[in-house]
Short mmCIF file of C-alpha atoms (C1' of nucleotides) in Angstrom, two decimals:
data_model
loop_
_atom_site.label_atom_id
_atom_site.label_comp_id
_atom_site.label_asym_id
_atom_site.label_seq_id
_atom_site.Cartn_x
_atom_site.Cartn_y
_atom_site.Cartn_z
CA MET A 4 -0.10 -0.08 0.11
CA HIS A 5 2.87 2.12 0.13
CA ASP A 6 4.17 3.84 -2.70
CA LYS A 7 7.94 3.15 -3.22
CA LYS A 8 8.57 6.20 -4.64
CA SER A 9 7.42 7.98 -1.43
CA ALA A 10 10.93 8.23 -0.14
CA LEU A 11 11.72 10.08 -3.82
CA MET A 12 8.80 12.34 -3.64
CA PRO A 13 8.67 15.76 -1.89
CA SER A 14 7.41 16.16 1.30
CA LEU A 15 6.95 18.52 3.74
CA SER A 16 6.44 18.61 7.67
CA CYS A 17 3.19 19.89 9.04
CA THR A 18 1.74 20.80 12.47
CA ASP A 19 -1.47 21.79 13.08
CA PHE A 20 -2.60 20.78 9.61
CA ASN A 21 -5.10 18.22 8.91
CA LEU A 22 -5.77 17.42 4.99
CA SER A 23 -8.98 15.48 5.06
CA HIS A 24 -10.54 18.01 7.40
CA THR A 25 -9.55 21.05 5.16
CA LEU A 26 -10.62 19.69 1.92
CA ASP A 27 -13.52 18.36 3.37
CA SER A 28 -14.80 21.20 4.61
CA GLY A 29 -16.76 22.91 1.42
CA GLN A 30 -14.07 25.40 0.32
CA PHE A 31 -12.74 23.68 -2.55
CA PHE A 32 -14.17 21.33 -4.98
CA ARG A 33 -12.43 19.47 -7.78
CA TYR A 34 -10.74 17.09 -5.96
CA ILE A 35 -10.80 13.15 -5.11
CA LEU A 36 -9.92 10.58 -3.04
CA HIS A 37 -8.04 7.38 -4.61
CA ASP A 38 -6.20 5.17 -2.80
CA SER A 39 -5.94 7.32 0.49
CA TRP A 40 -4.11 9.85 -2.56
CA TYR A 41 -6.15 12.82 -3.08
CA TYR A 42 -5.79 14.48 -6.58
CA ILE A 43 -6.10 17.97 -6.98
CA VAL A 44 -7.13 19.76 -9.79
CA THR A 45 -6.78 23.50 -9.43
CA ARG A 46 -7.06 25.49 -12.78
CA GLY A 47 -4.01 24.13 -14.83
CA LYS A 48 -2.19 22.01 -12.63
CA VAL A 49 -3.01 18.36 -11.39
CA PHE A 50 -1.07 17.06 -8.37
CA CYS A 51 -1.63 14.22 -5.58
CA ILE A 52 -0.97 14.67 -1.97
CA ARG A 53 -0.83 12.26 0.80
CA GLN A 54 -0.92 12.76 4.58
CA GLU A 55 0.75 10.42 6.96
CA GLY A 56 0.96 12.51 10.63
CA ASN A 57 2.67 15.25 10.20
CA LYS A 58 3.98 14.25 7.05
CA LEU A 59 2.72 15.19 3.49
CA PHE A 60 3.69 13.15 0.35
CA PHE A 61 3.23 15.11 -2.86
CA ASP A 62 3.33 14.56 -6.75
CA GLY A 63 2.99 17.12 -9.53
CA ALA A 64 3.77 20.41 -7.25
CA SER A 65 6.76 21.88 -6.09
CA PRO A 66 6.68 22.24 -2.17
CA LYS A 67 6.54 25.97 -2.73
CA PHE A 68 3.20 25.77 -4.43
CA VAL A 69 1.59 22.97 -1.90
CA ARG A 70 2.68 25.47 1.00
CA HIS A 71 0.93 28.46 -0.50
CA PHE A 72 -2.09 26.52 -1.28
CA PHE A 73 -2.83 24.93 1.84
CA ALA A 74 -1.40 27.94 3.78
CA LEU A 75 1.19 26.28 5.61
CA ASP A 76 3.20 29.50 6.59
CA GLU A 77 0.32 30.81 7.96
CA ASN A 78 0.98 31.31 12.01
CA TYR A 79 -1.48 28.82 13.18
CA ALA A 80 -0.19 28.70 16.72
CA ARG A 81 -1.40 31.80 17.04
CA ILE A 82 -4.45 32.19 15.47
CA LYS A 83 -5.58 28.99 17.52
CA ARG A 84 -4.24 30.95 20.66
CA ALA A 85 -6.32 33.91 19.63
CA LEU A 86 -9.38 31.72 18.93
CA GLN A 87 -9.14 29.70 22.17
CA HIS A 88 -10.92 31.76 24.60
CA ASP A 89 -14.13 31.36 22.50
CA ALA A 90 -15.57 28.11 24.07
CA VAL A 91 -17.42 27.23 20.74
CA ILE A 92 -14.64 27.86 18.45
CA ALA A 93 -12.32 26.04 20.73
CA TYR A 94 -14.76 23.18 20.59
CA ALA A 95 -14.71 22.87 17.18
CA MET A 96 -11.03 23.43 16.82
CA LYS A 97 -10.39 20.78 19.14
CA LYS A 98 -13.00 18.45 17.28
CA TYR A 99 -11.47 19.30 13.80
CA PRO A 100 -7.87 20.07 14.67
CA GLY A 101 -5.87 21.33 11.72
CA LEU A 102 -8.76 22.59 9.39
CA ARG A 103 -7.10 25.37 7.28
CA LEU A 104 -8.02 28.07 4.79
CA ILE A 105 -7.15 26.89 1.20
CA ASN A 106 -5.34 29.33 -0.95
CA GLN A 107 -7.11 28.56 -4.06
CA ASP A 108 -7.41 30.15 -7.54
CA PRO A 109 -9.84 33.24 -7.76
CA TRP A 110 -11.60 32.57 -10.99
CA GLU A 111 -12.47 29.03 -10.46
CA CYS A 112 -13.66 29.82 -6.67
CA THR A 113 -15.97 32.50 -8.35
CA VAL A 114 -17.27 29.71 -10.44
CA GLY A 115 -17.47 27.16 -7.76
CA PHE A 116 -19.61 29.78 -5.78
CA LEU A 117 -21.71 30.88 -8.60
CA CYS A 118 -22.44 27.54 -8.58
CA SER A 119 -23.43 27.01 -5.13
CA GLN A 120 -26.50 29.35 -4.30
CA MET A 121 -29.91 27.18 -4.16
CA SER A 122 -27.48 23.94 -4.44
CA ASN A 123 -25.08 21.15 -2.36
CA ILE A 124 -21.79 20.45 -2.58
CA LYS A 125 -21.84 17.00 -4.00
CA LYS A 126 -23.75 18.83 -7.20
CA ILE A 127 -21.22 21.81 -7.35
CA LYS A 128 -18.67 19.25 -7.73
CA GLY A 129 -20.45 17.74 -10.48
CA ASN A 130 -21.16 21.06 -12.13
CA MET A 131 -17.28 22.49 -11.80
CA ASP A 132 -15.99 18.89 -13.40
CA CYS A 133 -18.41 19.14 -15.94
CA ILE A 134 -17.24 22.55 -17.13
CA ALA A 135 -13.88 21.26 -17.21
CA ALA A 136 -14.02 19.00 -19.44
CA LEU A 137 -16.04 20.36 -21.61
CA PHE A 138 -14.08 23.50 -21.68
CA GLY A 139 -10.72 22.69 -20.18
CA THR A 140 -7.82 20.42 -21.01
CA PRO A 141 -7.20 17.14 -21.22
CA VAL A 142 -4.63 15.94 -18.91
CA VAL A 143 -2.80 12.83 -18.01
CA PHE A 144 -1.49 12.11 -14.44
CA ARG A 145 0.19 9.08 -13.00
CA GLY A 146 -2.28 7.14 -15.38
CA LYS A 147 -5.27 8.94 -14.85
CA ALA A 148 -7.24 11.56 -16.98
CA PHE A 149 -8.05 15.06 -15.62
CA PHE A 150 -9.42 18.25 -17.10
CA THR A 151 -7.80 21.60 -16.39
CA PHE A 152 -10.41 24.39 -15.76
CA PRO A 153 -10.34 26.92 -18.16
CA SER A 154 -9.43 30.37 -17.73
CA PRO A 155 -11.54 33.70 -17.51
CA GLY A 156 -13.21 34.05 -21.09
CA GLU A 157 -12.90 30.23 -22.09
CA ILE A 158 -16.61 29.78 -20.73
CA ASP A 159 -18.18 31.15 -23.69
CA ASP A 160 -20.72 28.90 -25.07
CA ALA A 161 -24.24 28.62 -23.72
CA ALA A 162 -25.01 25.26 -25.13
CA LYS A 163 -22.50 23.65 -23.65
CA LEU A 164 -22.44 25.07 -20.23
CA LYS A 165 -26.49 24.01 -20.66
CA LYS A 166 -25.17 20.50 -20.31
CA CYS A 167 -23.52 21.00 -17.43
CA ALA A 168 -26.71 21.29 -15.36
CA VAL A 169 -26.11 24.78 -13.70
CA GLY A 170 -29.68 26.04 -14.94
CA PHE A 171 -30.40 29.48 -14.05
CA ARG A 172 -26.62 29.84 -12.72
CA ALA A 173 -25.52 29.72 -16.25
CA LYS A 174 -26.69 33.62 -17.05
CA TYR A 175 -24.06 34.27 -14.19
CA ILE A 176 -21.51 32.22 -15.03
CA LEU A 177 -21.55 33.67 -18.48
CA GLY A 178 -21.65 37.07 -17.53
CA VAL A 179 -18.51 36.88 -14.96
CA ASN A 180 -16.55 34.93 -17.59
CA ALA A 181 -17.08 37.97 -20.06
CA ARG A 182 -16.29 40.41 -17.57
CA VAL A 183 -13.30 39.35 -15.93
CA ASP A 184 -9.63 38.05 -16.11
CA ASP A 185 -7.05 37.05 -13.98
CA LYS A 186 -5.48 40.26 -13.96
CA TRP A 187 -8.71 41.82 -12.32
CA PHE A 188 -8.70 39.48 -10.14
CA ALA A 189 -4.66 40.44 -9.01
CA ARG A 190 -5.98 43.74 -8.47
CA LEU A 191 -8.69 42.73 -5.88
CA ARG A 192 -6.11 41.26 -3.88
CA ALA A 193 -4.30 44.21 -3.51
CA MET A 194 -7.61 46.26 -2.44
CA PRO A 195 -8.59 46.62 0.96
CA TYR A 196 -11.15 43.97 1.74
CA GLU A 197 -14.21 46.07 1.79
CA LYS A 198 -13.32 47.50 -1.44
CA ALA A 199 -12.68 43.98 -3.29
CA LYS A 200 -16.06 42.71 -1.73
CA GLU A 201 -17.82 45.93 -3.32
CA GLU A 202 -16.06 45.30 -6.75
CA LEU A 203 -16.77 41.60 -7.08
CA MET A 204 -20.41 42.37 -5.44
CA GLU A 205 -20.60 44.84 -9.22
CA LEU A 206 -20.63 41.16 -11.08
CA PRO A 207 -23.89 39.48 -12.27
CA GLY A 208 -24.72 36.66 -9.40
CA ILE A 209 -22.04 37.77 -7.05
CA GLY A 210 -24.30 39.11 -3.66
CA GLU A 211 -22.57 39.56 -0.05
CA LYS A 212 -21.97 35.72 0.75
CA VAL A 213 -20.99 34.96 -2.51
CA ALA A 214 -18.28 37.94 -2.59
CA ASP A 215 -17.15 36.86 1.13
CA CYS A 216 -16.72 33.25 -0.13
CA ILE A 217 -14.37 34.28 -2.60
CA SER A 218 -12.78 37.26 -0.79
CA LEU A 219 -11.53 34.60 2.00
CA PHE A 220 -10.85 31.24 0.09
CA SER A 221 -8.94 32.77 -2.82
CA LEU A 222 -7.96 36.21 -2.00
CA GLY A 223 -6.50 36.13 1.40
CA PHE A 224 -8.80 38.18 3.19
CA THR A 225 -9.17 36.53 6.61
CA GLU A 226 -11.82 38.83 7.75
CA ALA A 227 -14.48 38.09 5.60
CA PHE A 228 -17.06 36.08 6.87
CA PRO A 229 -19.59 34.33 4.73
CA VAL A 230 -23.02 33.49 6.16
CA ASP A 231 -25.31 30.68 4.69
CA VAL A 232 -27.85 28.69 5.76
CA TRP A 233 -25.41 26.71 8.19
CA MET A 234 -23.76 29.62 9.57
CA GLU A 235 -26.83 31.19 10.01
CA ARG A 236 -27.68 28.40 12.40
CA ALA A 237 -24.67 27.85 14.41
CA VAL A 238 -24.45 31.46 14.77
CA LYS A 239 -28.32 31.77 16.11
CA GLU A 240 -27.90 28.81 18.08
CA THR A 241 -24.59 29.16 19.87
CA TYR A 242 -24.43 33.07 20.16
CA LEU A 243 -28.07 34.77 19.97
CA LYS A 244 -29.95 32.47 22.18
CA GLY A 245 -32.00 31.23 19.17
CA LYS A 246 -33.24 34.79 18.24
CA LYS A 247 -32.99 35.44 14.31
CA LEU A 248 -30.98 37.93 12.50
CA PRO A 249 -30.97 39.14 8.87
CA LEU A 250 -27.74 37.52 6.96
CA LYS A 251 -26.14 40.92 6.93
CA LYS A 252 -26.08 41.35 10.47
CA LEU A 253 -24.98 38.03 10.75
CA ALA A 254 -21.89 39.12 8.31
CA ALA A 255 -21.37 42.18 10.83
CA PHE A 256 -21.85 39.85 13.86
CA GLY A 257 -18.89 37.90 12.52
CA ARG A 258 -16.67 40.10 11.66
CA LYS A 259 -16.98 42.60 14.56
CA GLN A 260 -16.83 39.33 17.19
CA TRP A 261 -13.22 37.99 15.63
CA GLY A 262 -11.96 40.61 13.57
CA PRO A 263 -9.22 39.56 11.52
CA LEU A 264 -9.99 36.00 12.04
CA ALA A 265 -13.12 36.12 11.55
CA GLY A 266 -13.10 33.96 8.33
CA TYR A 267 -11.11 31.05 10.31
CA ALA A 268 -13.83 31.19 13.40
CA GLN A 269 -16.61 31.26 10.17
CA GLN A 270 -14.57 27.63 8.91
CA TYR A 271 -14.76 25.98 12.05
CA LEU A 272 -18.34 26.97 13.16
CA TYR A 273 -19.40 25.70 9.50
CA HIS A 274 -17.90 22.29 9.63
CA TRP A 275 -18.60 21.62 13.13
CA ARG A 276 -22.36 22.55 12.08
CA ARG A 277 -22.61 20.88 8.96
CA LEU A 278 -21.54 17.98 10.69
CA HIS A 279 -23.14 17.40 13.65
CA ASN A 280 -25.94 17.53 12.05
CA LYS A 281 -28.48 18.78 14.80
"C1'" DG B 24 -44.65 16.01 -6.86
"C1'" DA B 25 -43.09 17.69 -2.90
"C1'" DC B 26 -39.38 19.29 -0.59
"C1'" DC B 27 -34.58 20.79 -0.41
"C1'" DA B 28 -29.95 23.00 -1.51
"C1'" DG B 29 -23.33 26.88 1.62
"C1'" DG B 30 -28.73 33.06 -2.54
"C1'" DA B 31 -29.24 36.83 -5.51
"C1'" DA B 32 -32.15 40.31 -6.89
"C1'" DT B 33 -36.17 43.08 -7.13
"C1'" DT B 34 -39.72 45.46 -4.49
"C1'" DG B 35 -42.58 47.53 -0.75
"C1'" DG B 36 -42.57 50.44 3.30
"C1'" DC C 4 -32.26 52.08 4.65
"C1'" DC C 5 -34.39 47.23 5.91
"C1'" DA C 6 -37.72 43.67 5.45
"C1'" DA C 7 -40.43 40.55 2.57
"C1'" DT C 8 -40.92 38.55 -1.72
"C1'" DT C 9 -39.83 36.81 -6.11
"C1'" DC C 10 -36.85 34.12 -8.73
"C1'" DA C 11 -34.93 29.59 -10.61
"C1'" DT C 12 -33.54 24.55 -11.27
"C1'" DG C 13 -31.78 19.52 -10.68
"C1'" DG C 14 -31.42 15.82 -7.77
"C1'" DT C 15 -33.90 12.61 -4.37
#
DNA sequence: GACCAGGAATTGG
DNA sequence: CCAATTCATGGT
């Protein structure tokens, strides 16, 4: 079961990192688990990765890329210390240790969360794989077939997109596809969070929640606090004594409560609330 | 055929 | 400005 090449392939030591928790927390869609390896496609890159304790083995990507993609250089001990004061977050951190925020490609992230409205993770994964198959480029990696994700501007055929069962979201994907490019996303990264979010919300189909997901999962704004139905439940039940608040106020609550680490608090709350399924 | 799924856009006060 | 309503689709 151990790959003989393991000893020769790149590896990294990591602390406070759990690959499965991180991938299975609804922030990223294009990966599959096969023979204890996660095969990951992100834009034009295909690589595989496996965790054994504090060791990460991987193939198809440089150590630098892996460190960046999984935010391994983030000072996690500091984040943990800062969030430990909160009993609810502390519990979730203990239950799902090493859950981290991924640094993924903004364009791919945007399409993923455009697909997310009124949908579910399994279906979003299917949408994304279908878009890659119809608009991306085939790649063979370790004898397996994959498709890279298309670049901005390349999802330009409504009839083909319709085959991917994105439904009413098609007009949003086509609309955004025609309006953005990689440079545009790069500029967002250099802006303050509020400004970048404003720019994102100018695009069709992107409201506050989707803009916050893009901000948090792909632009490095850890102060973003996306609020979906799961977060609404989690916050209402744990911090508001069951009292309802509009989504906009919940997002403001999160940012005020946890400041620059609101995104991490969100990720733990979301993961915890979705899995314990009360 | 109802019911649900990580919302967005529009309308009415 | 805020809340309520409408829109809209594939999977189970």
